[in-house]
């Protein structure tokens, strides 16, 4: 479906489009001049938690994340709303308040929006930011010898699915909500300070799907240490209960050809690594001597693997 668009909007015809359809990156980037480029992205989805305000905050943090993953600074956002007729408008008010306050926390502003009627509520934003083209971060660029750092714990997908199945504990939902609402601005600043060139945020394709995109675009291979991964409280328990969203199966089907699992890695952990995350952390590749720079600025960051010679493969070991 996308191939005809690539044929119509060929990169060679738009030299100022630095990142577009030709690469599966986190946001589009259009150069204005030698020192400024516009970063543009959008994302929206149905509620992942019950509280409308928290949902709005999470959706905004998630939308902002793509700008941070490109090394950009958010400027403004446009609301995207789908809301059922007859539903209490106070819920919508709280969703929008949560989104607006999270955008303000990022130093940006909500400048407008659009709404439609729909059977299921959905919310997200189109975010515009700015970046110096010389400081642009992309998914490609990882080099053999670098290490892989992740800046948030994993497991949001199984925790929120457990919520839908009414088996999640309140304290586990609270911890997942705090993680999803946390902006990736500090993580992005840490990546820049450490000289990272290859960065992405972990969202719908799960850890392994987004790791494959980085490895593929960088023409390298990633080795990920399963025992080094950090999980949100309750996540493994809910995975054992089978609380997986449908997207996990889609990711497993699509990305498995690129992934090899050591026999000592439990299938459960492999499935959780393929589970979609909402407003996950940043995954970055940095040189080993720069790890301390990332962790000093972003204490939540932890090393999960290493970069090797290859071409898009992901190797999972204990």
mmCIF file of C-alpha atoms in Angstrom, residues 13-289:
data_model
loop_
_atom_site.group_PDB
_atom_site.id
_atom_site.type_symbol
_atom_site.label_atom_id
_atom_site.label_comp_id
_atom_site.label_asym_id
_atom_site.label_seq_id
_atom_site.Cartn_x
_atom_site.Cartn_y
_atom_site.Cartn_z
ATOM 1 C CA UNK A 13 12.422 15.020 -5.762
ATOM 2 C CA UNK A 14 12.199 16.477 -2.245
ATOM 3 C CA UNK A 15 15.773 17.005 -1.021
ATOM 4 C CA UNK A 16 14.618 18.954 2.035
ATOM 5 C CA UNK A 17 12.531 15.998 3.232
ATOM 6 C CA UNK A 18 15.275 14.514 5.396
ATOM 7 C CA UNK A 19 13.121 11.678 6.756
ATOM 8 C CA UNK A 20 10.031 10.488 4.917
ATOM 9 C CA UNK A 21 8.390 7.436 3.402
ATOM 10 C CA UNK A 22 11.653 5.888 2.257
ATOM 11 C CA UNK A 23 12.656 4.930 5.815
ATOM 12 C CA UNK A 24 10.498 3.538 8.616
ATOM 13 C CA UNK A 25 11.481 6.137 11.183
ATOM 14 C CA UNK A 26 9.573 7.666 14.089
ATOM 15 C CA UNK A 27 8.589 11.004 12.499
ATOM 16 C CA UNK A 28 8.862 12.997 9.314
ATOM 17 C CA UNK A 29 11.585 15.650 9.193
ATOM 18 C CA UNK A 30 11.596 18.565 6.723
ATOM 19 C CA UNK A 31 14.558 20.949 6.493
ATOM 20 C CA UNK A 32 13.774 24.676 6.556
ATOM 21 C CA UNK A 33 17.357 25.934 6.448
ATOM 22 C CA UNK A 34 20.842 24.856 7.448
ATOM 23 C CA UNK A 35 20.038 25.057 11.158
ATOM 24 C CA UNK A 36 16.338 24.229 11.420
ATOM 25 C CA UNK A 37 14.097 21.360 10.423
ATOM 26 C CA UNK A 38 10.481 20.612 11.269
ATOM 27 C CA UNK A 39 9.624 17.308 12.980
ATOM 28 C CA UNK A 40 6.052 16.121 12.409
ATOM 29 C CA UNK A 41 4.273 13.081 13.856
ATOM 30 C CA UNK A 42 0.869 11.843 14.990
ATOM 31 C CA UNK A 43 -0.596 9.028 17.074
ATOM 32 C CA UNK A 44 -3.956 8.182 18.672
ATOM 33 C CA UNK A 45 -5.650 5.129 20.175
ATOM 34 C CA UNK A 46 -8.518 3.942 22.423
ATOM 35 C CA UNK A 47 -8.227 4.213 26.223
ATOM 36 C CA UNK A 48 -5.607 2.009 27.875
ATOM 37 C CA UNK A 49 -6.589 2.969 31.441
ATOM 38 C CA UNK A 50 -9.930 3.796 33.049
ATOM 39 C CA UNK A 51 -9.216 7.317 34.293
ATOM 40 C CA UNK A 52 -9.929 9.872 31.515
ATOM 41 C CA UNK A 53 -7.320 12.366 32.725
ATOM 42 C CA UNK A 54 -4.605 9.705 32.876
ATOM 43 C CA UNK A 55 -5.606 8.473 29.414
ATOM 44 C CA UNK A 56 -5.210 11.977 28.002
ATOM 45 C CA UNK A 57 -1.814 12.371 29.654
ATOM 46 C CA UNK A 58 -0.619 8.993 28.368
ATOM 47 C CA UNK A 59 -1.782 9.694 24.817
ATOM 48 C CA UNK A 60 0.030 13.045 24.821
ATOM 49 C CA UNK A 61 3.246 11.576 26.235
ATOM 50 C CA UNK A 62 3.086 8.856 23.601
ATOM 51 C CA UNK A 63 2.613 11.341 20.753
ATOM 52 C CA UNK A 64 5.437 13.555 22.014
ATOM 53 C CA UNK A 65 7.788 10.589 22.208
ATOM 54 C CA UNK A 66 8.369 10.445 18.453
ATOM 55 C CA UNK A 67 9.659 14.018 18.461
ATOM 56 C CA UNK A 68 12.055 13.197 21.290
ATOM 57 C CA UNK A 69 13.196 10.042 19.482
ATOM 58 C CA UNK A 70 14.259 12.229 16.552
ATOM 59 C CA UNK A 71 16.200 14.592 18.829
ATOM 60 C CA UNK A 72 13.625 17.357 18.435
ATOM 61 C CA UNK A 73 11.939 19.901 20.674
ATOM 62 C CA UNK A 74 8.102 19.945 20.647
ATOM 63 C CA UNK A 75 6.523 23.265 19.666
ATOM 64 C CA UNK A 76 2.771 22.685 19.454
ATOM 65 C CA UNK A 77 0.156 19.957 19.112
ATOM 66 C CA UNK A 78 -3.248 19.473 17.494
ATOM 67 C CA UNK A 79 -5.845 17.321 19.280
ATOM 68 C CA UNK A 80 -7.377 14.344 17.456
ATOM 69 C CA UNK A 81 -10.606 13.205 19.104
ATOM 70 C CA UNK A 82 -13.187 10.497 18.447
ATOM 71 C CA UNK A 83 -16.006 10.452 20.994
ATOM 72 C CA UNK A 84 -19.344 8.631 21.229
ATOM 73 C CA UNK A 85 -22.592 10.540 21.094
ATOM 74 C CA UNK A 86 -24.334 10.369 24.420
ATOM 75 C CA UNK A 87 -21.221 9.766 26.520
ATOM 76 C CA UNK A 88 -20.709 12.164 29.408
ATOM 77 C CA UNK A 89 -18.783 15.143 28.041
ATOM 78 C CA UNK A 90 -17.023 15.515 31.378
ATOM 79 C CA UNK A 91 -14.974 12.457 30.387
ATOM 80 C CA UNK A 92 -13.885 14.241 27.214
ATOM 81 C CA UNK A 93 -13.073 17.371 29.199
ATOM 82 C CA UNK A 94 -10.768 15.346 31.458
ATOM 83 C CA UNK A 95 -9.097 13.607 28.505
ATOM 84 C CA UNK A 96 -8.339 16.946 26.902
ATOM 85 C CA UNK A 97 -7.153 18.423 30.192
ATOM 86 C CA UNK A 98 -4.767 15.531 30.696
ATOM 87 C CA UNK A 99 -3.399 15.941 27.192
ATOM 88 C CA UNK A 100 -3.045 19.710 27.446
ATOM 89 C CA UNK A 101 -1.225 19.592 30.782
ATOM 90 C CA UNK A 102 1.209 16.976 29.495
ATOM 91 C CA UNK A 103 1.890 19.063 26.377
ATOM 92 C CA UNK A 104 2.485 22.080 28.623
ATOM 93 C CA UNK A 105 4.885 20.010 30.737
ATOM 94 C CA UNK A 106 6.862 19.434 27.529
ATOM 95 C CA UNK A 107 7.112 23.198 26.986
ATOM 96 C CA UNK A 108 4.707 23.116 24.051
ATOM 97 C CA UNK A 109 1.106 24.231 23.528
ATOM 98 C CA UNK A 110 -2.129 22.724 22.205
ATOM 99 C CA UNK A 111 -3.028 24.949 19.272
ATOM 100 C CA UNK A 112 -6.236 23.379 17.953
ATOM 101 C CA UNK A 113 -7.791 20.085 17.018
ATOM 102 C CA UNK A 114 -10.514 18.106 15.283
ATOM 103 C CA UNK A 115 -13.215 15.775 16.572
ATOM 104 C CA UNK A 116 -15.608 13.205 15.122
ATOM 105 C CA UNK A 117 -18.360 10.961 16.484
ATOM 106 C CA UNK A 118 -17.342 7.333 16.957
ATOM 107 C CA UNK A 119 -18.652 4.298 18.827
ATOM 108 C CA UNK A 120 -15.438 4.049 20.853
ATOM 109 C CA UNK A 121 -13.531 7.001 22.339
ATOM 110 C CA UNK A 122 -10.089 7.620 20.889
ATOM 111 C CA UNK A 123 -7.594 10.369 21.536
ATOM 112 C CA UNK A 124 -4.196 11.452 20.361
ATOM 113 C CA UNK A 125 -2.337 14.378 18.900
ATOM 114 C CA UNK A 126 -0.434 15.563 15.867
ATOM 115 C CA UNK A 127 2.770 17.080 17.213
ATOM 116 C CA UNK A 128 5.093 19.525 15.483
ATOM 117 C CA UNK A 129 8.629 20.108 16.708
ATOM 118 C CA UNK A 130 11.932 21.551 15.583
ATOM 119 C CA UNK A 131 15.427 20.064 15.359
ATOM 120 C CA UNK A 132 18.839 21.116 14.115
ATOM 121 C CA UNK A 133 19.499 18.817 11.122
ATOM 122 C CA UNK A 134 23.032 18.299 12.401
ATOM 123 C CA UNK A 135 21.626 16.914 15.678
ATOM 124 C CA UNK A 136 18.978 14.695 14.093
ATOM 125 C CA UNK A 137 18.546 11.244 15.646
ATOM 126 C CA UNK A 138 17.269 8.363 13.523
ATOM 127 C CA UNK A 139 16.752 4.623 13.876
ATOM 128 C CA UNK A 140 19.751 3.856 11.665
ATOM 129 C CA UNK A 141 23.339 4.546 12.623
ATOM 130 C CA UNK A 142 24.127 1.855 15.203
ATOM 131 C CA UNK A 143 27.742 0.624 15.046
ATOM 132 C CA UNK A 144 29.240 -2.742 16.078
ATOM 133 C CA UNK A 145 30.780 -2.356 19.510
ATOM 134 C CA UNK A 146 28.063 -0.068 20.871
ATOM 135 C CA UNK A 147 25.740 -1.172 23.660
ATOM 136 C CA UNK A 148 21.954 -0.941 23.794
ATOM 137 C CA UNK A 149 20.266 1.103 26.514
ATOM 138 C CA UNK A 150 16.555 1.184 27.387
ATOM 139 C CA UNK A 151 15.102 3.999 29.492
ATOM 140 C CA UNK A 152 11.852 2.526 30.858
ATOM 141 C CA UNK A 153 10.744 -0.797 32.273
ATOM 142 C CA UNK A 154 8.735 -3.054 29.979
ATOM 143 C CA UNK A 155 5.348 -4.731 30.387
ATOM 144 C CA UNK A 156 2.776 -1.996 29.862
ATOM 145 C CA UNK A 157 0.991 -4.088 27.234
ATOM 146 C CA UNK A 158 0.266 -7.051 29.502
ATOM 147 C CA UNK A 159 -0.591 -4.854 32.506
ATOM 148 C CA UNK A 160 -3.186 -2.831 30.572
ATOM 149 C CA UNK A 161 -4.582 -6.001 28.998
ATOM 150 C CA UNK A 162 -4.900 -7.464 32.497
ATOM 151 C CA UNK A 163 -6.858 -4.326 33.400
ATOM 152 C CA UNK A 164 -9.279 -5.004 30.545
ATOM 153 C CA UNK A 165 -9.601 -8.606 31.757
ATOM 154 C CA UNK A 166 -10.296 -7.287 35.290
ATOM 155 C CA UNK A 167 -7.420 -9.240 36.843
ATOM 156 C CA UNK A 168 -4.952 -6.387 37.380
ATOM 157 C CA UNK A 169 -4.096 -5.079 40.828
ATOM 158 C CA UNK A 170 -4.623 -1.369 41.450
ATOM 159 C CA UNK A 171 -0.990 -0.843 42.487
ATOM 160 C CA UNK A 172 0.262 -2.452 39.256
ATOM 161 C CA UNK A 173 -2.002 -0.232 37.146
ATOM 162 C CA UNK A 174 -0.744 2.777 39.098
ATOM 163 C CA UNK A 175 2.896 1.888 38.427
ATOM 164 C CA UNK A 176 2.233 1.314 34.714
ATOM 165 C CA UNK A 177 0.347 4.610 34.493
ATOM 166 C CA UNK A 178 3.244 6.533 36.030
ATOM 167 C CA UNK A 179 5.604 4.945 33.487
ATOM 168 C CA UNK A 180 3.358 5.723 30.510
ATOM 169 C CA UNK A 181 2.860 9.337 31.613
ATOM 170 C CA UNK A 182 6.583 10.004 31.978
ATOM 171 C CA UNK A 183 7.972 12.084 29.114
ATOM 172 C CA UNK A 184 11.012 10.913 27.174
ATOM 173 C CA UNK A 185 12.558 14.386 27.197
ATOM 174 C CA UNK A 186 15.202 13.520 29.796
ATOM 175 C CA UNK A 187 16.013 10.274 27.990
ATOM 176 C CA UNK A 188 16.425 12.163 24.709
ATOM 177 C CA UNK A 189 18.743 14.710 26.353
ATOM 178 C CA UNK A 190 20.793 11.824 27.755
ATOM 179 C CA UNK A 191 21.045 10.226 24.312
ATOM 180 C CA UNK A 192 22.320 13.471 22.819
ATOM 181 C CA UNK A 193 24.786 14.030 25.654
ATOM 182 C CA UNK A 194 26.209 10.543 25.078
ATOM 183 C CA UNK A 195 26.567 11.128 21.338
ATOM 184 C CA UNK A 196 23.963 8.571 20.304
ATOM 185 C CA UNK A 197 23.087 8.494 16.611
ATOM 186 C CA UNK A 198 20.568 5.631 16.621
ATOM 187 C CA UNK A 199 17.449 6.036 18.786
ATOM 188 C CA UNK A 200 13.817 4.926 18.700
ATOM 189 C CA UNK A 201 10.902 4.770 21.113
ATOM 190 C CA UNK A 202 9.306 1.467 22.091
ATOM 191 C CA UNK A 203 5.603 1.418 21.207
ATOM 192 C CA UNK A 204 3.311 -0.749 19.071
ATOM 193 C CA UNK A 205 5.895 -3.158 17.645
ATOM 194 C CA UNK A 206 7.203 -4.058 21.085
ATOM 195 C CA UNK A 207 10.859 -4.149 22.086
ATOM 196 C CA UNK A 208 11.896 -6.670 19.457
ATOM 197 C CA UNK A 209 9.991 -5.112 16.578
ATOM 198 C CA UNK A 210 11.487 -1.686 17.130
ATOM 199 C CA UNK A 211 14.914 -3.212 17.809
ATOM 200 C CA UNK A 212 14.729 -4.951 14.442
ATOM 201 C CA UNK A 213 13.926 -1.648 12.725
ATOM 202 C CA UNK A 214 17.022 -0.089 14.302
ATOM 203 C CA UNK A 215 19.230 -3.040 13.406
ATOM 204 C CA UNK A 216 17.870 -3.265 9.862
ATOM 205 C CA UNK A 217 18.308 0.428 9.101
ATOM 206 C CA UNK A 218 21.776 0.382 10.677
ATOM 207 C CA UNK A 219 22.832 -2.806 8.828
ATOM 208 C CA UNK A 220 23.873 -4.393 12.117
ATOM 209 C CA UNK A 221 22.787 -7.211 14.441
ATOM 210 C CA UNK A 222 21.553 -6.801 18.000
ATOM 211 C CA UNK A 223 22.195 -9.237 20.847
ATOM 212 C CA UNK A 224 19.737 -8.687 23.701
ATOM 213 C CA UNK A 225 20.217 -10.158 27.172
ATOM 214 C CA UNK A 226 16.806 -11.342 28.373
ATOM 215 C CA UNK A 227 17.918 -11.524 32.000
ATOM 216 C CA UNK A 228 18.875 -7.836 31.903
ATOM 217 C CA UNK A 229 15.377 -6.675 31.029
ATOM 218 C CA UNK A 230 13.428 -4.868 33.743
ATOM 219 C CA UNK A 231 9.676 -5.495 34.019
ATOM 220 C CA UNK A 232 6.961 -3.417 35.623
ATOM 221 C CA UNK A 233 5.484 -4.896 38.805
ATOM 222 C CA UNK A 234 2.969 -7.612 37.963
ATOM 223 C CA UNK A 235 3.889 -7.797 34.285
ATOM 224 C CA UNK A 236 5.396 -11.280 34.281
ATOM 225 C CA UNK A 237 2.537 -12.564 36.430
ATOM 226 C CA UNK A 238 -0.035 -11.220 33.974
ATOM 227 C CA UNK A 239 1.933 -12.668 31.062
ATOM 228 C CA UNK A 240 1.803 -16.061 32.756
ATOM 229 C CA UNK A 241 -1.979 -15.606 32.977
ATOM 230 C CA UNK A 242 -2.139 -15.040 29.205
ATOM 231 C CA UNK A 243 -2.983 -11.322 29.334
ATOM 232 C CA UNK A 244 -1.560 -10.550 25.895
ATOM 233 C CA UNK A 245 -3.081 -7.998 23.506
ATOM 234 C CA UNK A 246 -3.817 -9.080 19.943
ATOM 235 C CA UNK A 247 -0.907 -7.022 18.669
ATOM 236 C CA UNK A 248 1.555 -9.460 20.233
ATOM 237 C CA UNK A 249 0.499 -12.180 17.789
ATOM 238 C CA UNK A 250 0.798 -9.812 14.853
ATOM 239 C CA UNK A 251 4.279 -8.751 15.925
ATOM 240 C CA UNK A 252 5.313 -12.368 16.473
ATOM 241 C CA UNK A 253 4.170 -13.343 12.991
ATOM 242 C CA UNK A 254 5.865 -10.401 11.282
ATOM 243 C CA UNK A 255 9.184 -10.169 13.130
ATOM 244 C CA UNK A 256 9.961 -13.814 13.995
ATOM 245 C CA UNK A 257 11.953 -14.416 10.766
ATOM 246 C CA UNK A 258 14.498 -11.879 12.045
ATOM 247 C CA UNK A 259 14.696 -13.187 15.609
ATOM 248 C CA UNK A 260 16.579 -16.121 17.117
ATOM 249 C CA UNK A 261 15.976 -17.199 20.712
ATOM 250 C CA UNK A 262 18.466 -19.109 22.794
ATOM 251 C CA UNK A 263 16.776 -22.275 24.112
ATOM 252 C CA UNK A 264 17.339 -21.070 27.682
ATOM 253 C CA UNK A 265 15.071 -18.029 27.138
ATOM 254 C CA UNK A 266 11.479 -18.867 28.185
ATOM 255 C CA UNK A 267 8.841 -18.522 25.476
ATOM 256 C CA UNK A 268 6.862 -16.336 27.882
ATOM 257 C CA UNK A 269 9.652 -13.749 27.994
ATOM 258 C CA UNK A 270 9.978 -13.868 24.216
ATOM 259 C CA UNK A 271 6.256 -13.164 23.839
ATOM 260 C CA UNK A 272 6.477 -10.281 26.301
ATOM 261 C CA UNK A 273 9.348 -8.779 24.318
ATOM 262 C CA UNK A 274 7.052 -8.802 21.269
ATOM 263 C CA UNK A 275 4.093 -7.272 23.114
ATOM 264 C CA UNK A 276 3.079 -3.726 22.124
ATOM 265 C CA UNK A 277 4.017 -1.008 24.606
ATOM 266 C CA UNK A 278 2.241 2.313 25.036
ATOM 267 C CA UNK A 279 4.461 5.346 25.669
ATOM 268 C CA UNK A 280 7.498 3.142 26.250
ATOM 269 C CA UNK A 281 11.048 4.286 26.784
ATOM 270 C CA UNK A 282 13.773 5.151 24.310
ATOM 271 C CA UNK A 283 16.075 2.465 22.957
ATOM 272 C CA UNK A 284 19.483 3.860 22.017
ATOM 273 C CA UNK A 285 22.908 2.641 20.961
ATOM 274 C CA UNK A 286 25.922 4.294 22.598
ATOM 275 C CA UNK A 287 29.594 3.479 23.041
ATOM 276 C CA UNK A 288 30.330 1.614 26.310
ATOM 277 C CA UNK A 289 32.368 4.485 27.740
#
